[in-house]
Short mmCIF file of C-alpha atoms in Angstrom, two decimals:
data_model
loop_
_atom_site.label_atom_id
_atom_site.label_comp_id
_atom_site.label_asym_id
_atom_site.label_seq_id
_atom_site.Cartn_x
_atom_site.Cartn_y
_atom_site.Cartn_z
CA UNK A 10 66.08 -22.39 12.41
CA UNK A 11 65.39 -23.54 8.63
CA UNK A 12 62.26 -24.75 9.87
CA UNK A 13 61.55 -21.50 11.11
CA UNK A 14 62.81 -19.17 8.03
CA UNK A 15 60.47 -21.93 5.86
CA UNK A 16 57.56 -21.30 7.82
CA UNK A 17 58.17 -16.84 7.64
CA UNK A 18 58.38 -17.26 3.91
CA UNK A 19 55.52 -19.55 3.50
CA UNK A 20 53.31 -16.75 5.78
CA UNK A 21 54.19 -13.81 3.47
CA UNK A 22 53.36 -15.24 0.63
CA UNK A 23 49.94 -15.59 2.17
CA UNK A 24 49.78 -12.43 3.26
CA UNK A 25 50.88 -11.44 -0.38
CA UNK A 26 48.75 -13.15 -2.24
CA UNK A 27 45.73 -12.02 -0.20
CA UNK A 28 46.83 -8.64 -0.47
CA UNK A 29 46.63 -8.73 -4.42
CA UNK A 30 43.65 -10.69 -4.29
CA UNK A 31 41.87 -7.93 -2.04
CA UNK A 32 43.43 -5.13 -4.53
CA UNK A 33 41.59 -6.92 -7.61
CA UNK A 34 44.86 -7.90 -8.87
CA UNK A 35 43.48 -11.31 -11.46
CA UNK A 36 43.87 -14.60 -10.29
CA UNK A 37 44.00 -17.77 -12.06
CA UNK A 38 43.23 -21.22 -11.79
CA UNK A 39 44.47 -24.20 -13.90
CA UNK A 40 41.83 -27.30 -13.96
CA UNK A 41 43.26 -30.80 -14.27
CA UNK A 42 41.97 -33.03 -17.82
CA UNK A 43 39.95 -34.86 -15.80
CA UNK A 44 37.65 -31.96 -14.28
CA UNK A 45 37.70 -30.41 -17.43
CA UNK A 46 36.53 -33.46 -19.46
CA UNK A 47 33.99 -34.26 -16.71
CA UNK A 48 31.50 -31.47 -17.68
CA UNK A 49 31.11 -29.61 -14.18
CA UNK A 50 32.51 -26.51 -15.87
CA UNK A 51 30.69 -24.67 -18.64
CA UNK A 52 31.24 -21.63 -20.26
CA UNK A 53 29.01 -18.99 -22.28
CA UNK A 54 30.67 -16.09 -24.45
CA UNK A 55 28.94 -13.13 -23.60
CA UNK A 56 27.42 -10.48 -26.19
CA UNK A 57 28.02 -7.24 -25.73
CA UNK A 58 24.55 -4.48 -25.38
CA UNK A 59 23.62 -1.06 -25.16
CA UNK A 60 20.65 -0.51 -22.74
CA UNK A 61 18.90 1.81 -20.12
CA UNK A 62 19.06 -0.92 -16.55
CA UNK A 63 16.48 -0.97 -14.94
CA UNK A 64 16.01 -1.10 -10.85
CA UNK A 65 12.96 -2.31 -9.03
CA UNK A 66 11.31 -0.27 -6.25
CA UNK A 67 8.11 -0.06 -4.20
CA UNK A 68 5.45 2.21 -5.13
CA UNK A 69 2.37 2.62 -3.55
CA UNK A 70 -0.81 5.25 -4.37
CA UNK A 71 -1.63 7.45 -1.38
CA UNK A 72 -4.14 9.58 -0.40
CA UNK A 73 -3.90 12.98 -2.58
CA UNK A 74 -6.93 14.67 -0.02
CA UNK A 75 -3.95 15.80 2.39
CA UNK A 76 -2.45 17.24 -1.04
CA UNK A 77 -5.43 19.37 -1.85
CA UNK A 78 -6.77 20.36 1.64
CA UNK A 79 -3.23 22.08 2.02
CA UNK A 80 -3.26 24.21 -1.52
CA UNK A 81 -6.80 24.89 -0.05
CA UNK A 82 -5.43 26.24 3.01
CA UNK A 83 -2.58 27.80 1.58
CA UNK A 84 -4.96 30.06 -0.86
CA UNK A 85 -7.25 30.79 1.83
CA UNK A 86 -3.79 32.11 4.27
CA UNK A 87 -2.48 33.72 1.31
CA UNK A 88 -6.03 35.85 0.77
CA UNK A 89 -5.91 36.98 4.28
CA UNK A 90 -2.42 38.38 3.92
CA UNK A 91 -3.51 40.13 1.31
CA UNK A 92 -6.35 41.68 2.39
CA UNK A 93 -4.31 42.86 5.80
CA UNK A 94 -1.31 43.93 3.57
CA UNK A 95 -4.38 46.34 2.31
CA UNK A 96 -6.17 47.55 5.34
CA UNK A 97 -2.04 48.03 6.71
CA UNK A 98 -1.22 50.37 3.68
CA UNK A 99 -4.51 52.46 3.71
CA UNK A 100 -4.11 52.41 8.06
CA UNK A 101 -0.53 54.12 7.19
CA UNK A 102 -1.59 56.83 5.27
CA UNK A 103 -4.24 57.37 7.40
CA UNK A 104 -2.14 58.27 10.49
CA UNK A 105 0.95 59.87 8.53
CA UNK A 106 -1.78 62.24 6.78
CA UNK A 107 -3.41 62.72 10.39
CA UNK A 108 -6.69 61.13 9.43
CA UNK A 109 -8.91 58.63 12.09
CA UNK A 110 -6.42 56.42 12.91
CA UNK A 111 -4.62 55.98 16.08
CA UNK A 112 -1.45 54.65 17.06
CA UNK A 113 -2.96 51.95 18.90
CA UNK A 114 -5.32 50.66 15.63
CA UNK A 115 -2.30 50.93 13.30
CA UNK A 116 0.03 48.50 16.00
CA UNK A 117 -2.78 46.36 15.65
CA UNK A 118 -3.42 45.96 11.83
CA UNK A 119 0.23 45.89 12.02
CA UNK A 120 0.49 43.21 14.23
CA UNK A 121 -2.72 41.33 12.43
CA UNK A 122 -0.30 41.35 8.82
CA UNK A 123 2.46 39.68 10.93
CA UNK A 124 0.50 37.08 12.52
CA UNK A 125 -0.94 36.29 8.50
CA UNK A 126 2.18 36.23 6.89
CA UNK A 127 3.62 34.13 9.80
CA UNK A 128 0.56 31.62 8.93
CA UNK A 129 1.49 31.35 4.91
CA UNK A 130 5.50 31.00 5.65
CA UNK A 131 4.64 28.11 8.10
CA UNK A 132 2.05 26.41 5.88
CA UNK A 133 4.60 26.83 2.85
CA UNK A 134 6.93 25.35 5.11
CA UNK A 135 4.90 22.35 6.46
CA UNK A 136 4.35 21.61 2.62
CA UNK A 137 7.74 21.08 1.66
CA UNK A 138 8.87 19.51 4.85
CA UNK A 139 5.83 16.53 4.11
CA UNK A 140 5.87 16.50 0.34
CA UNK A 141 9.38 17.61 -0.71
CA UNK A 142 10.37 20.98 -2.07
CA UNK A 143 9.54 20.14 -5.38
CA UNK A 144 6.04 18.88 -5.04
CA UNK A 145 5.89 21.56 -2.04
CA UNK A 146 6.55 24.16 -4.09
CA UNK A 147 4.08 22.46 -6.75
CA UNK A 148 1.50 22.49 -3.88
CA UNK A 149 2.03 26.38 -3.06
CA UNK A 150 2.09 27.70 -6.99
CA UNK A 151 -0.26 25.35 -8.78
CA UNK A 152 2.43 23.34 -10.14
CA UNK A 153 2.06 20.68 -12.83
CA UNK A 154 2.36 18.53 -10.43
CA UNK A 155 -0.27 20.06 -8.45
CA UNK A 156 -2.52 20.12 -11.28
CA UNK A 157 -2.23 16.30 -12.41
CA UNK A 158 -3.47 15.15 -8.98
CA UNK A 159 -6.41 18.11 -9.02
CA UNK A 160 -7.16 17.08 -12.46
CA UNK A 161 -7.55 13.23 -10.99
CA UNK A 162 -4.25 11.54 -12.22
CA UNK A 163 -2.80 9.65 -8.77
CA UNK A 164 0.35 10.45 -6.49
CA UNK A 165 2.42 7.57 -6.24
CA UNK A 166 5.19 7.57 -3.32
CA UNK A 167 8.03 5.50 -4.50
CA UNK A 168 10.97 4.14 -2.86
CA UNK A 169 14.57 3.35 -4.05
CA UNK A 170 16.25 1.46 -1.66
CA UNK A 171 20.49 0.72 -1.86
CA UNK A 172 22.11 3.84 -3.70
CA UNK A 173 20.93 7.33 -3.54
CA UNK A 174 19.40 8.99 -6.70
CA UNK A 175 20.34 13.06 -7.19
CA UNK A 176 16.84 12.52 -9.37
CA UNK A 177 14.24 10.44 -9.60
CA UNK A 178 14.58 8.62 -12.54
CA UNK A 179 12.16 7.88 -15.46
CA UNK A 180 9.89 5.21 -14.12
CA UNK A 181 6.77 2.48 -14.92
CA UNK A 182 4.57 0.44 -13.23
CA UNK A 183 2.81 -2.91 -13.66
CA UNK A 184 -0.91 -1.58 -12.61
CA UNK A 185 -3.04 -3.85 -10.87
CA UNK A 186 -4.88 -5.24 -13.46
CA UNK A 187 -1.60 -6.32 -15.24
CA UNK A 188 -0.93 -3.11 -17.72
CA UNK A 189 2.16 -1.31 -17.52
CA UNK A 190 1.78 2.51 -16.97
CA UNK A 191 4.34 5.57 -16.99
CA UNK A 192 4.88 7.47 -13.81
CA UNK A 193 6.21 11.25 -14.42
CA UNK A 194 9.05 11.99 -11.84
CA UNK A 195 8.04 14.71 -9.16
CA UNK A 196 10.89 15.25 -7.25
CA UNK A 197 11.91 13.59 -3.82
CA UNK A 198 10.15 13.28 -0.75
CA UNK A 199 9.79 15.17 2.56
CA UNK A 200 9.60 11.81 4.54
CA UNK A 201 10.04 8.15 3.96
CA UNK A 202 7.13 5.92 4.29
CA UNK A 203 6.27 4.43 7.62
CA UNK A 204 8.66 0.33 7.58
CA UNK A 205 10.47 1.51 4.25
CA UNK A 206 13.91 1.69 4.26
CA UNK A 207 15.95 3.48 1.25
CA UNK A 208 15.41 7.04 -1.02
CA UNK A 209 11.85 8.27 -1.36
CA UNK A 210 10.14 9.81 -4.26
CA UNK A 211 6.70 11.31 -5.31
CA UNK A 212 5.30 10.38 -8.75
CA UNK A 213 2.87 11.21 -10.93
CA UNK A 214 0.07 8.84 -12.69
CA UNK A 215 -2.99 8.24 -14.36
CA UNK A 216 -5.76 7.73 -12.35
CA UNK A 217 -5.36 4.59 -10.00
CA UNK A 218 -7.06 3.32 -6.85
CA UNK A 219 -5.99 4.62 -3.52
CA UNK A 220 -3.51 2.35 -1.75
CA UNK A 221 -2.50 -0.59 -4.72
CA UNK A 222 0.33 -1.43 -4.58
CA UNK A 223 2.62 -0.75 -7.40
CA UNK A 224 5.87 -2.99 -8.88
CA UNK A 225 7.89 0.23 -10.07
CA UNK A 226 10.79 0.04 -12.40
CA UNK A 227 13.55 3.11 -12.40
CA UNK A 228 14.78 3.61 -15.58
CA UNK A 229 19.00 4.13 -15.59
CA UNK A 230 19.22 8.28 -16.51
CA UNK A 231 21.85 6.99 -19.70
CA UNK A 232 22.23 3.79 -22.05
CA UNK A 233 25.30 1.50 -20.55
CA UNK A 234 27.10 -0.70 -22.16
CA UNK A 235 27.78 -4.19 -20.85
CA UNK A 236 27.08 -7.75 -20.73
CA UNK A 237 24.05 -9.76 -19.28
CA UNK A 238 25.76 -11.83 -16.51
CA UNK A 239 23.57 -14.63 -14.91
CA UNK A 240 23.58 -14.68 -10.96
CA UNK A 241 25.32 -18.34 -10.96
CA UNK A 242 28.54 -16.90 -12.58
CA UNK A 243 28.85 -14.76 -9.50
CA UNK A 244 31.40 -15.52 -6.57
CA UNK A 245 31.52 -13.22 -3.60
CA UNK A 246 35.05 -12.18 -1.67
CA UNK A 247 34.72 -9.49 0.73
CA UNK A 248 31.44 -7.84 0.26
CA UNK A 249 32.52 -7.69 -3.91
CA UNK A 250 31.99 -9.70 -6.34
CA UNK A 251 33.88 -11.67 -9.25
CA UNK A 252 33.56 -13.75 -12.28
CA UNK A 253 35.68 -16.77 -13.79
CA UNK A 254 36.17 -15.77 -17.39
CA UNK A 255 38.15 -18.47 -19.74
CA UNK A 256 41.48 -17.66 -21.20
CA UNK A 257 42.97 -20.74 -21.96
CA UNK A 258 42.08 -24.30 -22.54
CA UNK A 259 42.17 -25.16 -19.01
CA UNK A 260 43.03 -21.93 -17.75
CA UNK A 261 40.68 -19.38 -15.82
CA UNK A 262 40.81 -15.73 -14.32
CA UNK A 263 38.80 -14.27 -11.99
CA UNK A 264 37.51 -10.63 -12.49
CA UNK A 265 35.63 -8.49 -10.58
CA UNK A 266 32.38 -6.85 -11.48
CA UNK A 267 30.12 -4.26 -10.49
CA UNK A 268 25.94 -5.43 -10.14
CA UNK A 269 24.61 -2.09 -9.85
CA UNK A 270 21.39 -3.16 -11.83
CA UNK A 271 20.25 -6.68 -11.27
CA UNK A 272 18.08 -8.60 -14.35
CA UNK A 273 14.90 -10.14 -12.77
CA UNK A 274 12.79 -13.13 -14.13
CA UNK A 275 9.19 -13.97 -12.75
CA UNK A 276 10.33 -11.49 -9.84
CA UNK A 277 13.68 -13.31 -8.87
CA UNK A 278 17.36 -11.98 -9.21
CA UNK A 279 18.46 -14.13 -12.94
CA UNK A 280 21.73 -11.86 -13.36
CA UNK A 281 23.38 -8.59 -13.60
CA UNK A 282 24.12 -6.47 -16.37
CA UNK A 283 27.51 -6.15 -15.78
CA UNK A 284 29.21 -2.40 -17.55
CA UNK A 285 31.58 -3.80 -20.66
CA UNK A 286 34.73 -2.51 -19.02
CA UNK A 287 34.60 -4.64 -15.89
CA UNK A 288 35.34 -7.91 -18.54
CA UNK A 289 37.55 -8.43 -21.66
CA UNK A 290 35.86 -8.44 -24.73
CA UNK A 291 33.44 -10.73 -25.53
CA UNK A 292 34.74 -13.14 -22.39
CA UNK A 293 33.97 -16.74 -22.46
CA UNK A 294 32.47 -16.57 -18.51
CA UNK A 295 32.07 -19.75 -16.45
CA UNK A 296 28.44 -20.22 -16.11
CA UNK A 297 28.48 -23.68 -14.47
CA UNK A 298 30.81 -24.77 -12.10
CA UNK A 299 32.20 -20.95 -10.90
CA UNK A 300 31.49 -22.63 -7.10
CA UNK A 301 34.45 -25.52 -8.04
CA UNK A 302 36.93 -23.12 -9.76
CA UNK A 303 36.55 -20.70 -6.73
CA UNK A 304 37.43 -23.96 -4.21
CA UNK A 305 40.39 -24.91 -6.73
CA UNK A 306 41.59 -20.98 -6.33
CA UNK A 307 41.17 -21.44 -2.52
CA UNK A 308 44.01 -24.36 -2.03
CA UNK A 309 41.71 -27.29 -2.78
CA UNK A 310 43.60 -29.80 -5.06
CA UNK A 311 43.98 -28.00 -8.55
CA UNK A 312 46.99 -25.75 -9.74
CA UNK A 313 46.47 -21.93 -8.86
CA UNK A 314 48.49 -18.49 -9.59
CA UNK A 315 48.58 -14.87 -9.45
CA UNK A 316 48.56 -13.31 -12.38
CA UNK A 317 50.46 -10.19 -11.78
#
């Protein structure tokens, strides 16, 4: 029966610890001399900076010909409504005023102005349903937008993928001859390119060849404040993850972190910039040897707590 009470007790406090574990409660490990003298664990104290993240996305110059065939189209619908709207008015006063008009010819000019005002509400319609209501509407009114890609500038289709974007952010792009260029946000998209996955977005450029390919960073909307973390200080628990920051001599805590904006090197993942109020000030982070602590915190040899 002892046996049997031990064994209860020892399950909830498993079931406890994991508990505060999975609520971010801090945990803490306490290395042995020997580890600590043996050099598997370093540590870096972090400085603290104020900068706009950047995200990487796809970009890729398309075709603007579709673009201007359908402001072509548009004009040409929207001239033919108004030259029925016309003929309809002077048809009108015609037959109220008992002039050479009959009943029949008015239905008809009537029915004519329906049929071309039909044509313009669907073509507006197609034009924000391909391209977006911003860059439709662009299309339809001779937008800025509009007039960039007339002018010759390019239309760059971009796409975000992980977290949706109420805007599309400020953006660049490494050109393909090497030279970094600024991209003027459109609006979003009407459809995501064909084997993309994530939030599209139309662009505006200078003048770029049809179909490169483009390495496009989005600019965060506001400066954050935080700390460069590199990608080896990261652990992962449960689709989150966590840091090991020093507080003692021997002594570590975990903390968890957000890595909404990852810091790339020669087009790898090299860190995180991590916001300043997921870590204490200035921490002392584990940058080697956050694999062993995380085993130690697991059950495997060394001293480990909850710090509650």
């Amino acid at each position: 029966m002892k046996r049997h009470l031990q064994a209860i007790g020892v399950s909830l406090s498993l079931v406890c610890a994991a508990a505060a574990a999975h609520a971010g409660v801090p945990r803490s490990v306490t290395i042995d001399a020997a580890t600590m003298s043996s050099g598997l664990i370093k540590t870096s104290v972090l400085r603290l900076e104020t900068k706009h993240p950047g995200s990487a996305a796809y970009g890729m110059v398309i075709d603007p010909t579709p673009v201007i065939t359908l402001r072509h189209r548009i004009v040409a619908a929207r001239a033919t409504l108004t030259l029925n709207d016309a003929n309809l008015a002077r048809a009108r006063k015609l037959y109220r005023s008992g002039g050479n008009v009959s009943k029949a010819s008015l239905q008809q000019i009537q029915a004519q102005t329906a049929i071309a005002q039909a044509r313009v509400e669907d073509l507006l319609a197609r034009a924000k349903a391909r391209y977006g209501a911003a860059l439709g509407t662009g299309i339809a009114d001779d937008g800025a937008a509009f007039r960039t890609i007339s002018a010759g500038g390019s239309l760059v289709s971009v796409v975000q993928a992980g977290a949706a974007l109420a805007a599309p952010a400020a953006a660049s792009a490494k050109a393909p001859d090497g030279s970094r260029v600024t991209l003027r946000p459109v609006g979003s998209a009407g459809r995501i390119p064909k084997g993309l996955l994530g939030q599209a977005f139309f662009y505006t450029g200078p003048a770029l060849a049809i179909g490169s390919p483009l390495a496009v960073i989005l600019r965060a909307p506001r400066a954050v404040t935080g700390y460069d973390v590199p990608a080896g200080a990261l652990v992962w628990h449960d689709n989150a993850s966590f840091v090991f920051v020093r507080i003692g001599a021997n002594h570590f805590a975990t903390y968890r972190v957000t890595t909404t904006h990852p810091l790339r090197h020669a087009g790898t993942i090299a860190g995180f910039f991590v916001p300043g109020a997921d870590l204490p000030a200035h921490p002392a982070i584990v940058t080697s040897g956050a694999g062993l602590l995380n085993s130690a915190l697991a059950g495997g040899g060394a001293s480990a707590a909850n710090d509650n």
